[in-house]
Each structure stands twice: as C-alpha cells, then as structure tokens.
Tab-separated table of C-alpha atoms in Angstrom:
chain	number	residue	atom	x	y	z
A	1	MET	CA	0.000	0.000	0.000
A	2	ALA	CA	2.841	2.358	0.902
A	3	THR	CA	4.435	1.762	-2.469
A	4	THR	CA	1.170	2.464	-4.253
A	5	LYS	CA	0.761	5.786	-2.374
A	6	VAL	CA	4.303	6.828	-3.239
A	7	GLN	CA	3.667	5.990	-6.877
A	8	LYS	CA	0.427	8.002	-6.840
A	9	VAL	CA	2.226	10.994	-5.284
A	10	ALA	CA	4.981	10.718	-7.860
A	11	MET	CA	2.458	10.491	-10.664
A	12	ASN	CA	0.476	13.429	-9.301
A	13	GLY	CA	3.660	15.401	-8.744
A	14	SER	CA	4.838	14.882	-12.303
A	15	ALA	CA	1.410	15.731	-13.692
A	16	TYR	CA	1.348	19.278	-12.228
A	17	PRO	CA	4.555	20.541	-13.851
A	18	THR	CA	3.452	19.072	-17.174
A	19	SER	CA	0.110	20.916	-16.989
A	20	HIS	CA	1.805	24.134	-15.851
A	21	SER	CA	4.387	23.889	-18.631
A	22	THR	CA	1.668	23.397	-21.239
A	23	SER	CA	-0.217	26.434	-19.912
A	24	CYS	CA	2.945	28.591	-20.082
A	25	SER	CA	3.685	27.452	-23.614
A	26	SER	CA	0.127	28.252	-24.683
A	27	SER	CA	0.301	31.722	-23.070
A	28	CYS	CA	3.681	32.484	-24.653
A	29	GLY	CA	2.378	31.315	-28.010
A	30	ARG	CA	-0.614	33.660	-27.778
A	31	LYS	CA	1.598	36.608	-26.807
A	32	LEU	CA	4.002	35.853	-29.638
A	33	GLY	CA	1.089	35.719	-32.071
A	34	ILE	CA	-0.256	39.073	-30.857
A	35	TYR	CA	3.193	40.690	-31.070
A	36	SER	CA	3.656	39.305	-34.585
A	37	ILE	CA	0.291	40.656	-35.727
A	38	CYS	CA	1.069	44.073	-34.219
A	39	LEU	CA	4.500	44.111	-35.884
A	40	ILE	CA	3.038	43.188	-39.281
A	41	ALA	CA	0.297	45.815	-38.900
A	42	PHE	CA	2.903	48.437	-37.945
A	43	TYR	CA	5.003	47.520	-40.976
A	44	PHE	CA	2.080	47.919	-43.377
A	45	LEU	CA	1.049	51.179	-41.693
A	46	CYS	CA	4.567	52.579	-42.114
A	47	SER	CA	4.677	51.379	-45.722
A	48	PHE	CA	1.368	53.109	-46.438
A	49	LEU	CA	2.424	56.361	-44.761
A	50	ASP	CA	5.655	56.279	-46.748
A	51	THR	CA	3.658	56.319	-49.999
A	52	ILE	CA	1.685	59.431	-49.019
A	53	LYS	CA	4.292	61.488	-47.138
A	54	ASP	CA	4.758	63.778	-50.158
A	55	ARG	CA	1.405	65.442	-49.421
A	56	TRP	CA	2.843	66.887	-46.197
A	57	TYR	CA	5.822	68.667	-47.777
A	58	ILE	CA	5.659	72.454	-47.897
A	59	LEU	CA	9.194	73.076	-49.191
A	60	ASP	CA	10.371	72.437	-52.733
A	61	THR	CA	13.911	71.379	-53.668
A	62	THR	CA	13.997	73.381	-56.913
A	63	GLU	CA	12.674	76.546	-55.252
A	64	LEU	CA	15.207	76.218	-52.434
A	65	HIS	CA	18.012	75.843	-54.984
A	66	ILE	CA	16.896	78.991	-56.817
A	67	LEU	CA	16.558	80.860	-53.511
A	68	ALA	CA	20.063	79.827	-52.419
A	69	GLN	CA	21.559	80.902	-55.761
A	70	ASP	CA	19.757	84.270	-55.621
A	71	ALA	CA	21.020	84.867	-52.076
A	72	ILE	CA	24.605	84.109	-53.158
A	73	ARG	CA	24.350	86.316	-56.245
A	74	LEU	CA	22.942	89.289	-54.325
A	75	ASN	CA	25.297	88.951	-51.324
A	76	PRO	CA	28.620	87.553	-52.602
A	77	GLY	CA	30.949	86.502	-49.804
A	78	ASP	CA	28.649	87.736	-47.010
A	79	THR	CA	27.324	84.647	-45.205
A	80	GLY	CA	25.224	86.632	-42.741
A	81	LYS	CA	23.343	88.504	-45.465
A	82	ILE	CA	22.935	85.305	-47.497
A	83	ILE	CA	21.235	83.650	-44.525
A	84	SER	CA	19.074	86.713	-43.845
A	85	HIS	CA	17.942	86.776	-47.484
A	86	ILE	CA	16.934	83.104	-47.335
A	87	VAL	CA	15.081	83.386	-44.021
A	88	SER	CA	13.272	86.592	-45.033
A	89	ASN	CA	12.027	85.050	-48.274
A	90	LEU	CA	10.922	81.821	-46.588
A	91	THR	CA	9.094	83.796	-43.895
A	92	GLU	CA	7.234	85.791	-46.548
A	93	THR	CA	6.272	82.586	-48.354
A	94	HIS	CA	5.404	80.285	-45.443
A	95	GLY	CA	4.888	82.608	-42.483
A	96	LEU	CA	6.192	82.460	-38.929
A	97	LYS	CA	4.020	79.445	-38.185
A	98	HIS	CA	6.414	77.275	-40.221
A	99	ILE	CA	9.676	79.282	-40.161
A	100	ASN	CA	11.916	80.028	-37.179
A	101	PRO	CA	13.139	83.648	-37.636
A	102	ARG	CA	15.590	83.626	-34.669
A	103	GLN	CA	18.813	84.022	-36.656
A	104	ASP	CA	20.920	84.220	-33.493
A	105	GLU	CA	19.717	80.785	-32.325
A	106	TRP	CA	22.839	78.831	-33.287
A	107	VAL	CA	23.901	75.631	-31.530
A	108	PHE	CA	26.860	73.281	-31.903
A	109	ASN	CA	26.194	70.010	-33.695
A	110	ASN	CA	28.333	66.857	-33.451
A	111	ALA	CA	27.288	64.000	-35.739
A	112	GLY	CA	29.193	61.258	-37.506
A	113	GLY	CA	32.508	62.598	-36.222
A	114	ALA	CA	31.989	66.030	-37.783
A	115	MET	CA	31.466	69.212	-35.788
A	116	GLY	CA	29.929	72.508	-36.773
A	117	ALA	CA	27.112	74.829	-35.820
A	118	MET	CA	23.535	74.894	-37.014
A	119	TYR	CA	20.539	77.176	-37.074
A	120	VAL	CA	17.168	75.415	-37.361
A	121	ILE	CA	14.921	77.261	-39.835
A	122	HIS	CA	12.203	74.590	-40.018
A	123	ALA	CA	11.632	71.254	-38.297
A	124	SER	CA	8.631	68.959	-38.647
A	125	ILE	CA	7.947	65.228	-38.827
A	126	THR	CA	8.648	65.020	-42.587
A	127	GLU	CA	10.983	67.956	-43.264
A	128	TYR	CA	13.799	69.967	-41.776
A	129	LEU	CA	15.731	72.958	-43.064
A	130	ILE	CA	18.876	74.209	-41.351
A	131	ILE	CA	21.985	76.271	-41.939
A	132	PHE	CA	25.015	74.137	-41.097
A	133	GLY	CA	28.682	75.009	-41.317
A	134	THR	CA	31.913	76.057	-39.686
A	135	PRO	CA	34.583	78.695	-40.344
A	136	ILE	CA	37.405	76.278	-39.436
A	137	GLY	CA	36.452	73.117	-41.385
A	138	THR	CA	35.343	69.591	-40.438
A	139	GLU	CA	34.809	66.136	-41.902
A	140	GLY	CA	32.977	62.955	-41.041
A	141	HIS	CA	30.325	60.372	-41.890
A	142	THR	CA	27.060	61.513	-43.505
A	143	GLY	CA	24.963	58.888	-41.734
A	144	ARG	CA	22.522	56.527	-43.429
A	145	HIS	CA	19.117	58.181	-43.235
A	146	THR	CA	15.408	57.619	-43.827
A	147	ALA	CA	15.208	60.923	-45.707
A	148	ASP	CA	16.692	62.473	-48.838
A	149	ASP	CA	19.246	65.125	-47.908
A	150	TYR	CA	20.065	68.183	-50.055
A	151	PHE	CA	23.140	70.257	-49.217
A	152	HIS	CA	22.917	73.675	-50.910
A	153	ILE	CA	26.428	75.136	-50.611
A	154	LEU	CA	26.273	78.837	-49.743
A	155	GLU	CA	29.938	79.524	-49.149
A	156	GLY	CA	33.186	77.556	-49.271
A	157	GLU	CA	33.579	74.053	-50.646
A	158	GLN	CA	32.438	70.571	-49.721
A	159	TRP	CA	34.064	67.319	-50.797
A	160	ALA	CA	32.434	63.883	-50.722
A	161	TYR	CA	33.578	60.348	-51.428
A	162	THR	CA	31.915	56.981	-52.017
A	163	PRO	CA	33.828	53.758	-52.736
A	164	PRO	CA	34.647	52.059	-55.070
A	165	SER	CA	35.198	55.380	-56.855
A	166	LEU	CA	38.741	56.707	-56.503
A	167	GLU	CA	37.729	60.310	-57.210
A	168	LYS	CA	36.273	62.908	-54.876
A	169	GLU	CA	33.085	64.855	-55.559
A	170	VAL	CA	33.471	68.638	-55.315
A	171	TYR	CA	30.634	71.048	-54.504
A	172	GLY	CA	31.055	74.823	-54.530
A	173	PRO	CA	28.769	77.814	-53.862
A	174	GLY	CA	25.447	77.526	-55.670
A	175	SER	CA	25.681	73.754	-56.183
A	176	VAL	CA	23.615	71.025	-54.519
A	177	HIS	CA	24.948	67.823	-52.998
A	178	HIS	CA	22.081	65.303	-52.946
A	179	LEU	CA	22.401	62.317	-50.621
A	180	PRO	CA	19.586	59.884	-51.533
A	181	ARG	CA	17.748	58.091	-48.746
A	182	GLY	CA	19.609	55.027	-47.490
A	183	THR	CA	22.993	55.962	-48.988
A	184	VAL	CA	26.155	56.999	-47.180
A	185	LYS	CA	29.328	58.983	-47.919
A	186	GLN	CA	32.408	60.422	-46.332
A	187	TYR	CA	32.350	64.213	-46.541
A	188	LYS	CA	34.533	67.193	-45.765
A	189	MET	CA	33.668	70.856	-45.380
A	190	HIS	CA	36.655	73.124	-45.871
A	191	GLU	CA	37.346	76.297	-43.902
A	192	GLY	CA	34.540	78.807	-44.151
A	193	CYS	CA	31.972	76.379	-45.562
A	194	PHE	CA	28.282	76.934	-44.852
A	195	ALA	CA	25.289	75.204	-46.415
A	196	LEU	CA	21.511	75.287	-46.481
A	197	GLU	CA	20.637	71.682	-45.630
A	198	TYR	CA	17.193	70.372	-46.495
A	199	ALA	CA	15.952	66.884	-45.599
A	200	ARG	CA	12.606	65.366	-46.586
A	201	GLY	CA	11.413	62.015	-45.282
A	202	TRP	CA	10.988	60.656	-41.759
A	203	ILE	CA	12.915	63.185	-39.677
A	204	PRO	CA	12.490	61.669	-36.155
A	205	LEU	CA	14.375	58.562	-37.343
A	206	MET	CA	17.348	60.810	-38.215
A	207	LEU	CA	17.599	62.314	-34.749
A	208	PRO	CA	19.514	59.459	-33.026
A	209	PHE	CA	22.390	60.043	-35.477
A	210	GLY	CA	22.373	63.720	-34.549
A	211	PHE	CA	22.371	62.995	-30.810
A	212	ALA	CA	24.687	59.964	-30.597
A	213	ASP	CA	28.025	61.821	-30.496
A	214	SER	CA	26.808	64.047	-27.657
A	215	LEU	CA	25.789	60.985	-25.627
A	216	THR	CA	28.799	58.770	-26.331
A	217	SER	CA	31.675	61.131	-27.086
A	218	THR	CA	31.462	64.831	-26.252
A	219	LEU	CA	29.053	64.417	-23.294
A	220	ASP	CA	28.011	68.016	-23.939
A	221	ILE	CA	24.635	67.701	-22.258
A	222	PRO	CA	23.751	71.451	-22.270
A	223	THR	CA	24.189	71.581	-26.060
A	224	LEU	CA	22.207	68.358	-26.465
A	225	TRP	CA	19.408	69.765	-24.306
A	226	TRP	CA	19.327	73.007	-26.299
A	227	THR	CA	19.208	71.051	-29.573
A	228	VAL	CA	16.346	68.850	-28.342
A	229	TRP	CA	14.461	71.904	-27.055
A	230	ILE	CA	14.700	73.835	-30.347
A	231	THR	CA	13.891	70.822	-32.527
A	232	GLY	CA	10.992	69.714	-30.320
A	233	ARG	CA	9.607	73.240	-30.095
A	234	GLU	CA	9.574	73.656	-33.881
A	235	MET	CA	8.087	70.191	-34.501
A	236	ILE	CA	5.295	70.747	-31.977
A	237	LYS	CA	4.596	74.219	-33.378
A	238	ASN	CA	4.252	72.807	-36.895
A	239	LEU	CA	2.040	69.964	-35.674
A	240	SER	CA	-0.220	72.514	-33.984
A	241	TYR	CA	-0.788	74.062	-37.419
A	242	GLY	CA	-1.489	70.680	-39.006
A	243	LYS	CA	1.967	70.334	-40.595
A	244	ILE	CA	3.214	66.764	-40.246
C-alpha cells in the first residue's frame, strides 16, 4: 500500500509541472502571435504612410536651390546677409508658423565625427531645413538616413567620397549635394563652408544620429538639451498648425 501511495504521489507530482508547462507554452504562443500581428500591422502602416508622405511637404527642392543661388548672387561673400535673405524670403512665403526667424539661435552640432554649428529654420515630422557650417572646417560620416538630404552650398567648398570610386566629388557655392535616402558617404567641409541643408522624409528617425556623439563622445549635455528643445519646439509648433 505504501508503495502504491508513493507511486500516486509521484504520478500526481509529475502531472502538475506538465500541466503548468503546457499552460505557459500556450500563453507564450498567444503573446508571440499578438506581437507578430502588431508588428506586421505596424510595418504595413509605415509602408502606407511612406507612400503618401509627399502630401505633407511644404518646401520644394527646386525653389530652395533657386533661392540659395539668388542669395549668393545678391550677397557675394557675405554669409550673414545670405542667410538673412533666405530666411526673409521663406518667412514671406510660409509665415512664422512654419519658419523660425531667430537668426541668433545657433547651436553646436556633433554628428558622424563632424562638428559645426547649425541654425534650425524649419523642423517637422517630414521635413527639416537648417543652416550648417563652420569657419574652421570639419569632416565625417554623412549617416545613413530615412530621408533624402540636399546640401545647398552657400559659401566655401564641400568634398564627398563613395567607394569604389577613386575620385572625390566637389561642390562649390550655388551647387547642390544630394544624398539619396539610405545611402552613405564620407564628406569634408573646408574652412569657411556653410550650407543650407534640407531633408525630406521621416525626420524623427534621423535624430539618433544627430544625438549619438553628444551621448557617447562629447558628453556636452547642455548643447544636447538646447538642440532637443529647439527641434521639439519647432516640430510641436508645426504639428499645432497641421503640418506633419
């Protein structure tokens, strides 16, 4: 009888873990299925939004190129007046609700090993427009982005390089350096180089590249905070006016 009881206890004891294990497996399977469905739905949502993002653009690459060339032609060698001409014209066209007129609101920017200063003219979910440059020169990695990037050179010269080519690309005042979405280059801005940089695509996904050096290298938290504040302020302002 004692042996029978022990066997029953053993059988009952082994049955509980088996039932519990089956229940856990079933629960994990359900959770995995839900996560998979959510991930697939998110993917298709992003794919759909990517096909219609053009409807949210308010800036035009050709018009910006013409504006940059006009500013250079009317103010040769005067970076400050070139910038003022660009900002004044954009403000007249798009209004203060989409353009940041604070031309003294410059902040350092470290990204991809390069360092310069930038002034944010416009920032929204699908577009940003900044002045970026440095009087002493810099070089680094462009980053691989979810947006097309257009560098309108206002002053100085920019070089770029992509293997397997053995030749450098050269961009001077009035020219545009287009970096298509998903591509990458090495670039160099010589002394006294400033550019009107326009990006169109999914801007929030570009921000980690712009913040990474501050978090892992320079540890310049005040500059990072100021950058986040300006960018967030402009994005929220544009969203409040229905600009995605």
